[in-house]
Amino acid sequence: MTTKKLFIRTFGCQMNVHDSEQLAELLKSSGYGTTGSAKDADLIVVNTCSIRDKAEQKVYSELGRYRHLRKAKPHLIIGVCGCVAQQQGERLLEKIPWLDLVFGTHNIHRLPELISRVGKTGRPVAETGFRETVPSIGILALPEKGSVSAFVTIMQGCDNYCAFCVVPYLRGREESRKFHDILAEVRTLAAHGVKEVTLLGQNVNSYGKSLGNGHSFSELLRAIGEIEGIERIRFTTSHPKDLTDDIIDCFRNVKALCGSIHLPVQSGADAVLARMNRRYTSADYLDCVRKLREACPDIAVSSDIIVGFPGETDQDYQKTLDLMEKVRFDTLFSFQYSERKGTAAVGLDGKVNPDEKRRRLIDLQALQDRHTQEKNDTLVGRTVEVLVEGTSRKTSRDMMGRTRTNKIVNFTGDRDLVGKTVRVRIVEAFLHSLRGEMLD
Ligand code: SAH
Ligand code: SF4
Ligand code: F3S
């Protein structure tokens, strides 16, 4: 049988990255193998993100690139999935006439059937219904041979309705996956040589709430920590309002749990946090960070911040910078507020003008760059544990891995180190990576 070729382009968060892995796995049984070139593809899938307007616009320019391919190759099928697909549904088919398929975040499992429908009828289809449980959630996508790291979805959706955010409308209700299904998946991954798992959910800290049977996130961490072969556990994303002492304790007691946490703060001003519907104060946030550092002194803390949320005054913005000074994040993802249709913030007064938003973002990022560099500089001369992932991006003569605190380290070493944990002495620190020398 000749294999057909699938080309996937993925935008957005790790959830989307994992959805794309699952989608590729699912299509194997329909005879598709993946290709790195859109030109060779029989099926192109664009997995999309709608978190900010810019993310959505990227999708349209990406799809524009495939128009001529469609003309040159009549049997080519072009599909769109993910959050823009969920949001726009059939409207995408009207906007982009060379599209064949639109399928939403809960409909990945139907892709084989939808493809064959398009093949038979020659007519485009859109499928964006929500389901109680996302049927594709448990598809086991084994990472490529030799990969040391894998994603595991532990929950779908989000019920938090932060005032700026479209995710709850595009991913549906929050629902946790069954405790034992998750453990079984991690065991299978470990049996295939995976050393590191990243647990995925919009708000992993509230894992278990929708199950109503007492299973909690900390219990899940402890149970995964017992699985043989799993050396590193990471998770994303954490909501500060649900970061319990029990979870923080896991940084002390679960050996495999890595010393790094992504804990989005969004703003340092309580008035802004309240309008964002985040349900914590800046003092609560600082308290979380203090406790995390007590439990794990070297823990790396990263965060997300939005500038220019409606009603954010210059003083509010200053409070965000103050909070950054107090916390000193290892890394930070920062964004200008982007209004998203259907969210609560659309109705708020006090829109901040675009130039002001830009200025605030530039200054904030300059401050963060200083903090990041200072943090990385403190590692020079220290010896760290690096899990080797592959060759370095810059030169294939070097190897690349990560510290337990999720920092990238490049060093000279052999390719057969992939999957091994080695000790590396840091000799130079940059903004986005470290340079080290391997110790024997
Ligand atoms: N579920 C995660 C991540 C959500 S999206 C969480 O709760 O943290 C990732 C980040 O995008 C958010 O943390 C936020 O900082 C940013 N973001 C979300 N909506 C946005 C918007 N409308 N404008 C600008 N940034 C936004
Ligand atoms: Fe969006 Fe808030 Fe849910 Fe994160 S917790 S996905 S920011 S609504
Ligand atoms: Fe984007 Fe959807 Fe993720 S909007 S950030 S791809 S959940």
PDB file of C-alpha atoms and ligand atoms in Angstrom, residues 158-162 164-168 202-203 239 266 278, ligand 2:
ATOM      1  CA  CYS A 158     -11.356  25.398  31.478  1.00  0.00           C
ATOM      2  CA  ASP A 159     -14.040  26.790  33.793  1.00  0.00           C
ATOM      3  CA  ASN A 160     -12.158  29.814  35.063  1.00  0.00           C
ATOM      4  CA  TYR A 161     -13.371  32.484  32.669  1.00  0.00           C
ATOM      5  CA  CYS A 162     -10.580  34.972  33.145  1.00  0.00           C
ATOM      6  CA  PHE A 164      -9.572  38.382  28.803  1.00  0.00           C
ATOM      7  CA  CYS A 165      -9.521  34.760  27.715  1.00  0.00           C
ATOM      8  CA  VAL A 166     -11.260  32.847  24.910  1.00  0.00           C
ATOM      9  CA  VAL A 167     -10.064  29.396  25.940  1.00  0.00           C
ATOM     10  CA  PRO A 168     -13.167  28.349  27.949  1.00  0.00           C
ATOM     11  CA  GLN A 202      -5.301  24.679  31.316  1.00  0.00           C
ATOM     12  CA  ASN A 203      -5.301  24.552  35.097  1.00  0.00           C
ATOM     13  CA  HIS A 239      -3.420  28.733  38.364  1.00  0.00           C
ATOM     14  CA  GLN A 266      -0.995  38.359  34.632  1.00  0.00           C
ATOM     15  CA  ARG A 278      -8.255  35.924  38.539  1.00  0.00           C
TER      16      ARG A 278
HETATM   17 FE1  SF4 B   2      -7.819  31.244  30.079  1.00  0.00          FE
HETATM   18 FE2  SF4 B   2      -7.896  31.770  32.667  1.00  0.00          FE
HETATM   19 FE3  SF4 B   2      -8.640  29.377  31.785  1.00  0.00          FE
HETATM   20 FE4  SF4 B   2      -6.089  30.071  31.693  1.00  0.00          FE
HETATM   21  S1  SF4 B   2      -7.322  29.799  33.550  1.00  0.00           S
HETATM   22  S2  SF4 B   2      -7.259  29.088  30.066  1.00  0.00           S
HETATM   23  S3  SF4 B   2      -6.180  32.230  31.269  1.00  0.00           S
HETATM   24  S4  SF4 B   2      -9.677  31.297  31.380  1.00  0.00           S
END
